[in-house]
Coordinates of C-alpha atoms in Angstrom, one line a residue:
Chain B
X290 CA 40.3 -26.4 -6.2
X291 CA 38.2 -24.2 -7.6
X292 CA 35.8 -26.8 -7.9
X293 CA 35.9 -27.8 -4.4
X294 CA 35.1 -24.3 -3.1
X295 CA 31.7 -24.6 -5.3
X296 CA 30.8 -28.0 -3.7
X297 CA 31.1 -26.7 -0.2
X298 CA 29.1 -23.5 -0.8
X299 CA 26.5 -25.6 -2.5
X300 CA 26.7 -27.5 0.5
X301 CA 26.4 -24.7 3.0
X302 CA 23.5 -23.4 0.7
X303 CA 21.5 -26.8 0.9
X304 CA 21.9 -26.4 4.7
X305 CA 20.2 -23.0 5.1
X306 CA 17.8 -23.9 2.6
X307 CA 16.9 -26.9 5.1
X308 CA 16.8 -25.2 7.9
X309 CA 14.6 -22.2 6.5
X310 CA 12.2 -25.3 5.7
X311 CA 12.3 -26.5 8.6
X312 CA 11.4 -22.9 10.3
X313 CA 8.7 -22.7 7.8
X314 CA 7.2 -25.6 8.9
X315 CA 7.1 -24.9 12.5
X316 CA 5.3 -21.3 11.4
X317 CA 2.9 -23.4 9.7
X318 CA 2.5 -25.8 12.6
X319 CA 2.2 -22.8 14.9
X320 CA -0.5 -21.1 12.6
X321 CA -2.8 -24.2 12.9
X322 CA -4.5 -22.5 16.0
X323 CA -5.3 -24.8 19.0
X324 CA -1.8 -26.4 18.5
X325 CA -0.1 -23.0 18.8
X326 CA -1.7 -22.7 22.4
X327 CA -0.1 -26.2 23.8
X328 CA 3.4 -24.3 23.9
X329 CA 4.1 -23.5 27.3
X330 CA 6.3 -20.5 26.1
X331 CA 3.0 -19.2 24.7
X332 CA 0.6 -19.2 27.6
X333 CA 2.6 -19.5 30.7
X334 CA 4.4 -16.0 30.5
X335 CA 0.9 -14.0 30.9
X336 CA -0.1 -16.5 33.2
X337 CA 2.5 -15.9 35.4
X338 CA 1.8 -12.3 35.2
X339 CA -1.8 -12.6 36.0
X340 CA -1.0 -14.9 38.8
X341 CA 1.4 -12.4 40.1
X342 CA -1.4 -9.5 40.0
X343 CA -4.0 -11.3 41.7
X344 CA -1.5 -12.5 44.6
X345 CA -0.7 -8.7 45.2
X346 CA -4.2 -8.0 44.8
X347 CA -5.2 -10.6 47.6
X348 CA -2.7 -9.6 50.0
X349 CA -3.4 -6.3 49.9
X350 CA -7.0 -7.0 50.2
X351 CA -6.9 -9.3 53.3
X352 CA -5.7 -6.3 55.1
X353 CA -8.4 -3.7 53.4
X354 CA -11.5 -5.7 53.5
X355 CA -14.0 -3.0 53.4
X356 CA -12.2 -1.2 50.6
X357 CA -11.3 -3.9 48.4
X358 CA -13.2 -7.4 48.0
X359 CA -10.7 -10.4 47.9
X360 CA -10.1 -12.5 44.6
X361 CA -12.2 -15.3 45.8
X362 CA -15.0 -13.0 46.6
X363 CA -14.9 -11.5 43.5
X364 CA -15.2 -14.8 41.5
X365 CA -17.8 -16.2 43.8
X366 CA -19.9 -13.6 42.9
X367 CA -19.2 -14.3 39.3
X368 CA -20.3 -17.8 40.0
X369 CA -23.2 -17.2 42.2
X370 CA -25.0 -14.7 39.8
X371 CA -24.0 -16.1 36.0
X372 CA -27.4 -14.9 35.1
X373 CA -27.2 -11.3 36.1
X374 CA -23.7 -10.6 34.4
X375 CA -24.7 -12.7 31.2
X376 CA -27.7 -10.3 30.7
X377 CA -25.8 -7.1 31.4
X378 CA -23.1 -8.4 29.3
X379 CA -25.4 -9.0 26.5
X380 CA -27.0 -5.3 26.9
X381 CA -23.4 -3.4 26.9
X382 CA -22.1 -5.8 24.0
X383 CA -24.9 -4.7 21.9
X384 CA -24.4 -0.9 22.4
X385 CA -20.9 -1.4 21.7
X386 CA -21.0 -3.1 18.7
X387 CA -24.0 -1.2 17.6
X388 CA -22.5 1.8 18.4
X389 CA -18.9 1.1 16.8
X390 CA -20.2 0.1 13.9
X391 CA -22.6 2.9 13.2
X392 CA -19.7 5.5 14.1
X393 CA -16.8 3.6 12.1
X394 CA -19.1 3.2 9.2
X395 CA -19.8 6.9 9.2
X396 CA -16.5 8.1 9.6
X397 CA -15.3 5.8 6.4
X398 CA -18.2 7.1 4.3
X399 CA -17.3 10.6 5.2
X400 CA -13.3 10.2 5.0
X401 CA -14.0 8.9 1.1
X402 CA -16.2 11.8 0.6
X403 CA -13.3 13.7 2.0
X404 CA -10.5 12.2 0.0
X405 CA -12.7 12.4 -3.5
X406 CA -13.8 16.0 -3.0
X407 CA -11.5 18.8 -1.1
X408 CA -14.2 21.0 -0.5
X409 CA -16.2 18.5 1.7
X410 CA -13.1 18.2 4.0
X411 CA -12.5 21.8 4.3
X412 CA -16.4 22.0 5.2
X413 CA -16.5 19.2 7.6
X414 CA -13.2 18.7 9.1
X415 CA -13.4 21.7 11.8
X416 CA -16.9 20.4 12.9
X417 CA -15.5 16.8 13.2
X418 CA -12.6 18.2 15.2
X419 CA -15.0 20.0 17.7
X420 CA -16.9 16.9 18.0
X421 CA -13.9 15.2 19.1
X422 CA -12.7 17.9 21.6
X423 CA -16.0 18.4 23.4
X424 CA -15.7 15.9 26.5
X425 CA -18.2 13.4 25.4
X426 CA -19.1 13.0 29.5
X427 CA -20.5 16.9 29.0
X428 CA -22.6 15.9 25.9
X429 CA -24.2 12.5 27.3
X430 CA -26.8 13.8 29.8
X431 CA -28.0 16.3 27.0
X432 CA -28.7 13.5 24.7
X433 CA -30.5 11.3 27.3
X434 CA -32.8 14.3 27.8
X435 CA -33.0 14.5 23.7
X436 CA -33.4 10.7 23.2
X437 CA -35.0 9.1 26.1
X438 CA -33.6 6.3 28.3
X439 CA -33.4 3.8 25.4
X440 CA -30.9 2.6 23.4
X441 CA -30.8 5.3 21.0
X442 CA -28.5 7.7 23.5
X443 CA -26.2 4.9 24.1
X444 CA -25.5 4.2 20.4
X445 CA -24.6 7.7 19.7
X446 CA -22.3 8.1 22.8
X447 CA -20.5 5.0 21.4
X448 CA -20.6 6.1 17.7
X449 CA -19.2 9.3 18.4
X450 CA -16.4 8.6 20.5
X451 CA -15.1 6.3 18.0
X452 CA -15.8 8.5 15.1
X453 CA -12.9 10.6 15.0
X454 CA -10.0 8.0 15.2
X455 CA -11.6 6.2 12.6
X456 CA -12.1 9.5 10.3
X457 CA -8.6 10.2 11.0
X458 CA -7.3 7.2 10.2
X459 CA -9.4 6.4 7.0
X460 CA -8.3 9.5 5.4
X461 CA -4.9 8.8 6.3
X462 CA -5.1 5.3 4.7
X463 CA -7.0 6.3 1.6
X464 CA -4.3 8.8 0.9
X465 CA -1.7 6.6 1.7
X466 CA -1.7 4.7 -1.8
X467 CA 1.3 4.6 -4.0
X468 CA 1.8 7.6 -6.0
X469 CA 3.6 5.5 -8.6
X470 CA 0.6 3.0 -8.9
X471 CA -1.5 6.2 -8.9
X472 CA 0.6 7.2 -12.1
X473 CA -0.2 4.3 -13.7
X474 CA -3.8 4.0 -13.2
X475 CA -3.8 7.6 -14.4
X476 CA -2.1 6.9 -17.6
X477 CA -4.7 4.1 -18.1
X478 CA -7.5 7.0 -17.7
X479 CA -8.8 5.3 -14.6
X480 CA -11.6 7.2 -13.2
X481 CA -11.7 8.7 -9.6
X482 CA -13.9 6.3 -8.5
X483 CA -12.1 3.4 -10.2
X484 CA -9.0 4.8 -8.4
X485 CA -11.0 4.5 -5.3
X486 CA -12.1 1.5 -5.2
X487 CA -9.2 -0.5 -6.8
X488 CA -6.3 1.6 -5.6
X489 CA -7.3 3.5 -2.5
X490 CA -9.5 1.5 -0.6
X491 CA -7.6 -1.5 -0.6
X492 CA -4.4 0.5 0.3
X493 CA -6.5 2.0 3.5
X494 CA -7.2 -1.5 4.7
X495 CA -4.1 -1.6 7.1
X496 CA -5.1 2.0 8.5
X497 CA -8.9 0.6 8.9
X498 CA -7.6 -2.4 11.2
X499 CA -5.0 -0.2 13.0
X500 CA -7.7 2.2 13.7
X501 CA -10.5 -0.7 14.7
X502 CA -7.9 -1.7 17.3
X503 CA -8.2 1.4 19.1
X504 CA -12.1 1.9 18.3
X505 CA -13.4 -1.2 19.3
X506 CA -12.0 -1.1 23.1
X507 CA -12.9 2.6 23.2
X508 CA -16.7 1.7 22.2
X509 CA -16.9 -0.2 25.3
X510 CA -15.8 2.6 27.1
X511 CA -18.6 5.0 25.2
X512 CA -21.0 2.5 26.3
X513 CA -20.1 2.3 29.9
X514 CA -20.0 6.0 29.8
X515 CA -23.5 6.2 28.3
X516 CA -24.9 3.8 31.2
X517 CA -23.9 5.8 33.6
X518 CA -25.4 8.8 32.8
X519 CA -28.7 7.5 31.5
X520 CA -29.2 4.1 33.3
X521 CA -32.1 3.7 31.6
X522 CA -34.1 0.3 32.3
X523 CA -30.9 0.0 34.8
X524 CA -29.5 -2.4 32.2
X525 CA -25.8 -3.0 31.2
X526 CA -22.5 -3.8 33.1
X527 CA -22.3 0.4 33.6
X528 CA -25.4 0.7 35.0
X529 CA -25.1 -2.4 37.1
X530 CA -21.9 -0.9 38.6
X531 CA -23.5 2.3 39.2
X532 CA -26.4 0.2 41.3
X533 CA -24.1 -1.7 43.3
X534 CA -22.0 1.4 43.9
X535 CA -24.7 3.1 45.6
X536 CA -25.5 -0.3 47.4
X537 CA -21.8 -0.4 48.3
X538 CA -21.9 -3.6 47.0
X539 CA -18.1 -3.7 46.1
X540 CA -18.1 -7.2 45.0
X541 CA -20.4 -6.8 42.2
X542 CA -18.4 -3.5 41.0
X543 CA -15.4 -5.7 40.6
X544 CA -17.1 -8.7 39.2
X545 CA -18.4 -6.3 36.5
X546 CA -15.4 -4.6 35.9
X547 CA -13.4 -7.9 35.4
X548 CA -16.7 -8.8 32.9
X549 CA -15.9 -5.3 31.2
X550 CA -12.3 -6.1 30.8
X551 CA -13.0 -9.7 29.5
X552 CA -15.6 -8.2 27.2
X553 CA -12.5 -5.7 25.7
X554 CA -10.3 -8.1 25.3
X555 CA -12.8 -10.6 23.5
X556 CA -13.8 -7.8 21.2
X557 CA -10.0 -7.0 20.4
X558 CA -9.6 -10.7 19.9
X559 CA -12.1 -11.0 17.0
X560 CA -10.4 -7.7 15.2
X561 CA -6.9 -9.5 15.4
X562 CA -8.5 -12.4 14.0
X563 CA -10.0 -10.6 11.4
X564 CA -7.2 -8.4 10.6
X565 CA -4.9 -11.6 10.0
X566 CA -7.4 -13.1 7.9
X567 CA -8.0 -10.1 5.4
X568 CA -4.5 -8.6 5.6
X569 CA -2.0 -11.4 4.7
X570 CA -0.3 -9.5 2.3
X571 CA 0.4 -6.7 4.8
X572 CA 3.5 -6.9 6.7
X573 CA 1.2 -4.9 9.6
X574 CA -0.4 -8.5 9.8
X575 CA 0.0 -9.6 13.2
X576 CA 2.1 -12.5 13.7
X577 CA 2.2 -15.1 16.3
X578 CA 5.1 -14.5 18.7
Chain A
X210 CA 4.1 8.5 -37.3
X211 CA 5.4 8.4 -33.7
X212 CA 5.9 10.5 -31.1
X213 CA 6.4 14.5 -31.5
X214 CA 7.5 16.6 -29.3
X215 CA 7.9 20.2 -30.3
X216 CA 8.8 22.9 -28.3
X217 CA 7.8 21.9 -25.0
X218 CA 8.6 24.0 -22.0
X219 CA 7.7 23.6 -18.3
X220 CA 8.8 25.7 -15.5
X221 CA 7.8 24.7 -11.5
X222 CA 7.4 27.3 -8.7
X223 CA 9.4 26.3 -5.9
X224 CA 10.3 28.0 -2.3
X225 CA 13.3 28.8 -4.1
X226 CA 11.5 30.8 -7.1
X227 CA 10.9 29.7 -10.6
X228 CA 12.5 26.8 -12.1
X229 CA 12.6 26.4 -15.9
X230 CA 12.4 22.3 -15.8
X231 CA 12.5 22.6 -19.7
X232 CA 12.9 25.0 -22.4
X233 CA 11.9 24.5 -25.6
X234 CA 12.3 20.9 -26.0
X235 CA 11.8 19.0 -29.0
X236 CA 12.4 15.3 -30.1
X237 CA 10.8 12.7 -32.1
X238 CA 10.4 8.9 -32.0
X239 CA 9.5 7.3 -35.0
X240 CA 7.4 4.4 -35.0
X241 CA 8.7 1.2 -33.8
X242 CA 12.0 2.7 -32.4
X243 CA 13.5 2.8 -29.2
X244 CA 14.5 5.9 -27.8
X245 CA 16.7 7.1 -24.3
X246 CA 16.6 9.9 -22.6
X247 CA 19.6 10.6 -20.4
X248 CA 20.9 13.5 -18.7
X249 CA 22.3 14.7 -15.0
X250 CA 19.9 14.9 -12.2
X251 CA 17.5 17.9 -12.9
X252 CA 17.8 17.9 -16.5
X253 CA 14.1 17.6 -16.7
X254 CA 13.9 14.1 -18.6
X255 CA 11.3 12.6 -15.8
X256 CA 9.4 15.7 -16.4
X257 CA 9.5 15.3 -20.1
X258 CA 8.4 11.7 -19.8
X259 CA 5.4 12.5 -17.5
X260 CA 4.1 15.6 -19.9
X261 CA 4.2 12.9 -22.6
X262 CA 2.3 10.2 -20.3
X263 CA -0.1 13.2 -19.4
X264 CA 0.8 13.5 -16.3
X265 CA 1.8 16.9 -15.8
X266 CA 0.8 19.6 -18.3
X267 CA 3.6 21.4 -20.2
X268 CA 3.4 25.3 -20.1
X269 CA 4.2 25.7 -23.7
X270 CA 4.9 23.4 -27.3
X271 CA 2.8 20.4 -28.3
X272 CA 2.9 16.9 -27.7
X273 CA 1.5 14.4 -30.5
X274 CA 1.3 10.4 -29.6
X275 CA 0.7 9.0 -33.0
X276 CA -1.1 12.4 -33.9
X277 CA -3.1 12.5 -30.9
X278 CA -2.6 15.0 -27.6
X279 CA -1.5 13.2 -24.4
X280 CA -4.7 13.2 -22.7
X281 CA -6.7 11.5 -26.0
X282 CA -4.1 9.2 -26.2
X283 CA -4.0 8.1 -22.6
X284 CA -8.3 8.2 -22.9
X285 CA -7.7 5.7 -25.5
X286 CA -5.4 3.4 -23.6
X287 CA -2.7 4.1 -25.9
X288 CA 0.2 4.7 -23.5
X289 CA 1.8 2.1 -21.5
X290 CA 3.5 3.6 -18.5
X291 CA 6.5 2.0 -16.4
X292 CA 7.4 3.9 -13.3
X293 CA 10.7 3.9 -11.3
X294 CA 9.0 1.4 -8.8
X295 CA 7.0 -1.3 -10.0
X296 CA 4.2 0.3 -7.8
X297 CA 2.5 -3.4 -7.7
X298 CA -0.5 -3.8 -6.0
X299 CA 0.7 -6.0 -2.7
X300 CA -2.9 -7.6 -2.4
X301 CA -3.4 -8.7 -5.6
X302 CA -1.4 -11.8 -7.4
X303 CA 1.1 -11.6 -10.0
X304 CA -1.7 -12.3 -12.7
X305 CA -4.1 -9.9 -11.0
X306 CA -1.9 -7.0 -11.0
X307 CA -1.1 -7.5 -14.9
X308 CA -5.1 -7.5 -15.4
X309 CA -5.6 -4.0 -13.8
X310 CA -5.5 -2.5 -17.3
X311 CA -8.6 -4.3 -18.3
X312 CA -10.5 -3.3 -15.2
X313 CA -10.3 0.4 -15.5
X314 CA -11.2 2.6 -18.2
X315 CA -13.4 0.2 -19.9
X316 CA -14.8 2.2 -22.2
X317 CA -11.7 2.3 -24.4
X318 CA -11.7 -1.2 -24.8
X319 CA -14.9 -1.4 -26.6
X320 CA -13.2 0.3 -29.8
X321 CA -13.2 -1.7 -32.9
X322 CA -10.1 -3.5 -34.1
X323 CA -8.5 -3.1 -30.4
X324 CA -5.9 -5.5 -30.0
X325 CA -5.1 -7.3 -26.5
X326 CA -3.1 -9.8 -25.4
X327 CA -3.7 -12.7 -23.1
X328 CA -2.0 -11.8 -19.7
X329 CA -0.9 -15.1 -18.9
X330 CA 1.0 -15.5 -22.2
X331 CA 2.1 -12.2 -21.8
X332 CA 3.6 -13.6 -18.1
X333 CA 4.8 -16.7 -19.5
X334 CA 6.7 -15.4 -22.5
X335 CA 8.5 -12.6 -19.7
X336 CA 9.4 -16.0 -18.1
X337 CA 6.9 -15.5 -15.3
X338 CA 4.6 -18.5 -16.0
X339 CA 5.5 -20.2 -12.4
X340 CA 4.7 -17.2 -10.2
X341 CA 1.2 -16.4 -11.8
X342 CA -0.7 -16.8 -8.6
X343 CA 2.5 -15.4 -6.2
X344 CA 2.4 -12.1 -4.4
X345 CA 4.4 -9.4 -5.5
X346 CA 6.4 -9.5 -2.1
X347 CA 7.3 -13.0 -2.8
X348 CA 9.1 -12.0 -6.0
X349 CA 12.6 -10.2 -6.1
X350 CA 12.9 -6.8 -7.5
X351 CA 14.0 -7.7 -10.9
X352 CA 10.9 -10.0 -11.4
X353 CA 8.6 -7.3 -10.0
X354 CA 9.8 -4.8 -12.3
X355 CA 9.0 -7.3 -15.0
X356 CA 5.7 -7.5 -13.9
X357 CA 5.3 -3.9 -14.3
X358 CA 6.6 -4.0 -17.9
X359 CA 4.0 -6.8 -18.6
X360 CA 1.5 -4.6 -17.2
X361 CA 2.4 -2.0 -19.7
X362 CA 2.7 -4.8 -22.3
X363 CA -0.9 -6.4 -21.9
X364 CA -3.2 -4.2 -23.7
X365 CA -1.1 -3.4 -26.5
X366 CA -0.3 0.1 -26.1
X367 CA 1.2 2.1 -29.0
X368 CA 3.6 3.3 -26.9
X369 CA 5.6 2.8 -23.9
X370 CA 7.1 5.3 -21.6
X371 CA 9.8 3.7 -19.0
X372 CA 10.9 5.9 -16.3
X373 CA 13.9 4.7 -14.8
X374 CA 12.7 1.1 -14.5
X375 CA 15.9 -0.5 -13.9
X376 CA 17.2 1.9 -11.2
X377 CA 16.3 0.5 -8.3
X378 CA 18.2 -2.9 -8.9
X379 CA 21.7 -4.1 -8.2
X380 CA 24.2 -4.3 -11.2
X381 CA 24.1 -7.9 -12.2
X382 CA 20.2 -8.0 -12.0
X383 CA 20.0 -4.5 -14.1
X384 CA 22.2 -6.0 -17.0
X385 CA 20.1 -9.2 -17.4
X386 CA 17.0 -7.0 -17.2
X387 CA 18.4 -5.1 -20.2
X388 CA 18.9 -7.8 -22.3
X389 CA 15.5 -9.5 -21.4
X390 CA 13.9 -6.3 -22.0
X391 CA 15.7 -6.2 -25.9
X392 CA 14.5 -9.8 -26.4
X393 CA 11.0 -8.7 -25.4
X394 CA 11.3 -5.4 -27.5
X395 CA 12.8 -7.5 -30.7
X396 CA 9.7 -9.6 -31.0
X397 CA 7.4 -6.8 -30.8
X398 CA 9.2 -3.3 -31.9
X399 CA 6.9 -1.0 -29.8
X400 CA 7.7 2.7 -29.9
X401 CA 9.4 3.0 -26.6
X402 CA 11.0 6.4 -24.6
X403 CA 13.1 5.3 -21.9
X404 CA 14.2 7.6 -19.1
X405 CA 17.8 6.2 -17.4
X406 CA 20.9 7.4 -15.9
X407 CA 22.9 4.5 -17.1
X408 CA 25.3 4.9 -20.1
X409 CA 25.8 1.4 -21.2
X410 CA 21.8 0.8 -20.7
X411 CA 20.9 3.7 -23.1
X412 CA 23.3 2.5 -25.5
X413 CA 22.7 -1.0 -25.5
X414 CA 18.7 -0.7 -25.8
X415 CA 18.0 2.2 -28.1
X416 CA 18.3 3.2 -31.6
X417 CA 19.0 7.2 -30.7
X418 CA 20.4 8.4 -27.4
X419 CA 19.0 12.0 -26.3
X420 CA 21.3 13.6 -24.3
X421 CA 19.9 16.7 -22.0
X422 CA 21.3 19.2 -19.8
X423 CA 19.8 21.0 -16.7
X424 CA 18.8 24.0 -16.0
X425 CA 16.9 24.9 -17.8
X426 CA 16.5 20.8 -19.1
X427 CA 17.1 20.9 -22.9
X428 CA 18.3 18.5 -25.7
X429 CA 22.0 19.0 -25.6
X430 CA 22.8 16.4 -28.3
X431 CA 20.9 13.3 -30.2
X432 CA 23.4 10.5 -30.8
X433 CA 22.0 7.8 -33.3
X434 CA 23.0 4.2 -32.1
X435 CA 23.6 2.4 -35.4
X436 CA 24.4 -1.1 -34.0
X437 CA 23.0 -4.0 -35.5
X438 CA 19.6 -5.8 -34.5
X439 CA 18.8 -8.2 -32.9
X440 CA 21.7 -7.2 -30.0
X441 CA 22.8 -10.0 -27.8
X442 CA 25.1 -9.6 -24.7
X443 CA 28.0 -9.8 -26.6
X444 CA 27.5 -6.5 -28.1
X445 CA 28.6 -4.6 -25.1
X446 CA 32.0 -5.9 -25.6
X447 CA 32.5 -4.5 -29.3
X448 CA 34.3 -1.5 -30.1
X449 CA 31.8 -0.1 -31.9
X450 CA 29.6 -0.3 -28.7
X451 CA 32.7 1.4 -26.4
X452 CA 32.9 4.2 -28.8
X453 CA 29.4 5.1 -28.6
X454 CA 29.6 4.8 -24.7
X455 CA 32.4 7.3 -25.2
X456 CA 30.8 9.7 -27.3
X457 CA 27.4 10.0 -24.8
X458 CA 29.6 10.2 -21.7
X459 CA 31.4 13.3 -23.3
X460 CA 28.2 14.9 -24.0
X461 CA 27.1 14.2 -20.8
X462 CA 30.5 15.8 -19.4
X463 CA 29.7 18.8 -21.2
X464 CA 25.9 19.1 -20.0
X465 CA 27.2 18.8 -16.6
X466 CA 30.1 21.3 -17.0
X467 CA 27.3 23.6 -18.5
X468 CA 25.4 23.6 -15.0
X469 CA 28.3 24.0 -13.0
X470 CA 30.1 26.7 -15.0

C-alpha cells in the first residue's frame, strides 16, 4: 500500500515537472524577441487602447476644427514634411542624450564620493537639494544669457533636471548592499575601494536602472524646456513647437508633440532593453507579461 | 595556540540606556578544536563572535588569534567568517563567489608559505561540483549556505567563525548540513568558533559547548563533549549524546532563569 502511494506521488511529481518544463519552453520561446510580438495578446490590448484614444480625439476634433487638428491632418503633416521633423528630432535627441549622460554621470560620481566620505555628503547635499528645488524654468533664461544660444545651455538644463533623482537613487543603491556581505569583505580586510568596486557598485545597479527609467524621459522634458527659452538656431522639436505656435500652425504643433512622445518611448525602450541584458540576476529585471 | 579571549567586556549605548552586552568573558579554543557558543537571545554570543572577527571593538580585555589581535589576523587573512545568511553576491556564479577572497586584500596573499585551495576542488568536495556556474538564486538555502562555508574555507584561514549559519534552514536540511559540516571538518580539523541556538547542533559538532547567560552576557558553563570522532549520524541516537544534551539544556535553563529572576 505504501509503495502504491509512493508511485502515485512520483507520478504526480513527474507531471508537475513536465508542466514546468513546458512553461519554461514557452518562456524561452517568448524571450526570442520577434516571435513574442506575433502573439495577439501582446499587441492587441495596447492597439485597442490607442485606437479608442484616436477615435475619441477624432470625434472631438471634427467638432472643434479651429482648436484641435484631426488625426489625419496630424499624420499628413508628418508624412508631408518628414525632413523637417527628422532634423529637429535629431537635435532634441542629441540634447537629451548628451545632457542626461552628463547629469547622470556627474550624479553617480558624486554619489560615490558621498558614500565613501561622509563629509562630502554633509557639505554638498544641501547644495544638491537647492538645485533640485529651484524651478529649472526660472534658471534657464539666465543660463542662455551666460552661455549663449548654442547647445551648452541646453545640455546644462537637461543635465540639471536629471541630476538630483539620479543622485538620490545612486546613493541609496550604493548603500543598499547586504550588511552581512559587507561583514565578509571586512573580515577579509578588503579596502574601502575594493568594497565599493566589488560589492557596492554591483548592488546599486538595480537602483541606477530604476533611476534611469525616470531620468531618461525627464531629459526630453529638459531639452524641450531649454529650447523654449533659448530657441537658438530655431532647431529642435521644442523650438519647432514654439515657432509653429506663434504662427497658429496647430498641425505642426501636434505633429511635433507626437514625435516627442515617440522619442520618449524609444529612449525608455533602450533603457529597458539594457536593464534586461545587464540585470538578469536581479528580480527587478523587467519580465515580459 | 589557538583562540584566546581574556576578560572581554562590551557595553552598547541604546535609547534605553547602557546595555552590558558582555562582561569579563574569557574562553579558549585550542588549535583544531570545535567550540560552540550557545545561550538565550541577548547573551552577546554574536557580539563576542563579531569582536573576535574584528567587526566590533571590545571595550576591555584581549583577543588573540594564534597570537595576533583580530585587526592583524584579518589583515593577514587568517579569519574565515560565515555570516547568518549566506550573503552571496547574486550577480556572480557560485564559483566566482568563492573566488571573492582572492580578489580583495591581495597584499596578504604574497606572504611566504601561504597555502590556498583550488575553489573548484573545494566546491567539488562540498558536493557542489554540478552547480559551479549557477547563480545563487538557483540554489536551495542549504546549498547557498554551503557555498558561503566554501568561501570561508578556500583561503585556508587559521580560524573559522560561524554565526548561526544554519538558523534559516528547515529542520531536516539543518540536520543534513550539520553532518556535512562534520565530514568537512573531520578531513581538515580547523579551529572553529560556532554560534548556535540549537542544542543538538552544538553537542553533535563540538569538542566543548560554552553556555552563556544574558544581561550582562557572560560565560555560565563550559561543557566538554567527549564523544568519539569521527561522528556519524548515529551518534545522536546514543545515551551519552542525550545526557550531554540534557546537561546543556539544564545549564541553559539556569542561564535563562538568571535573566528573568
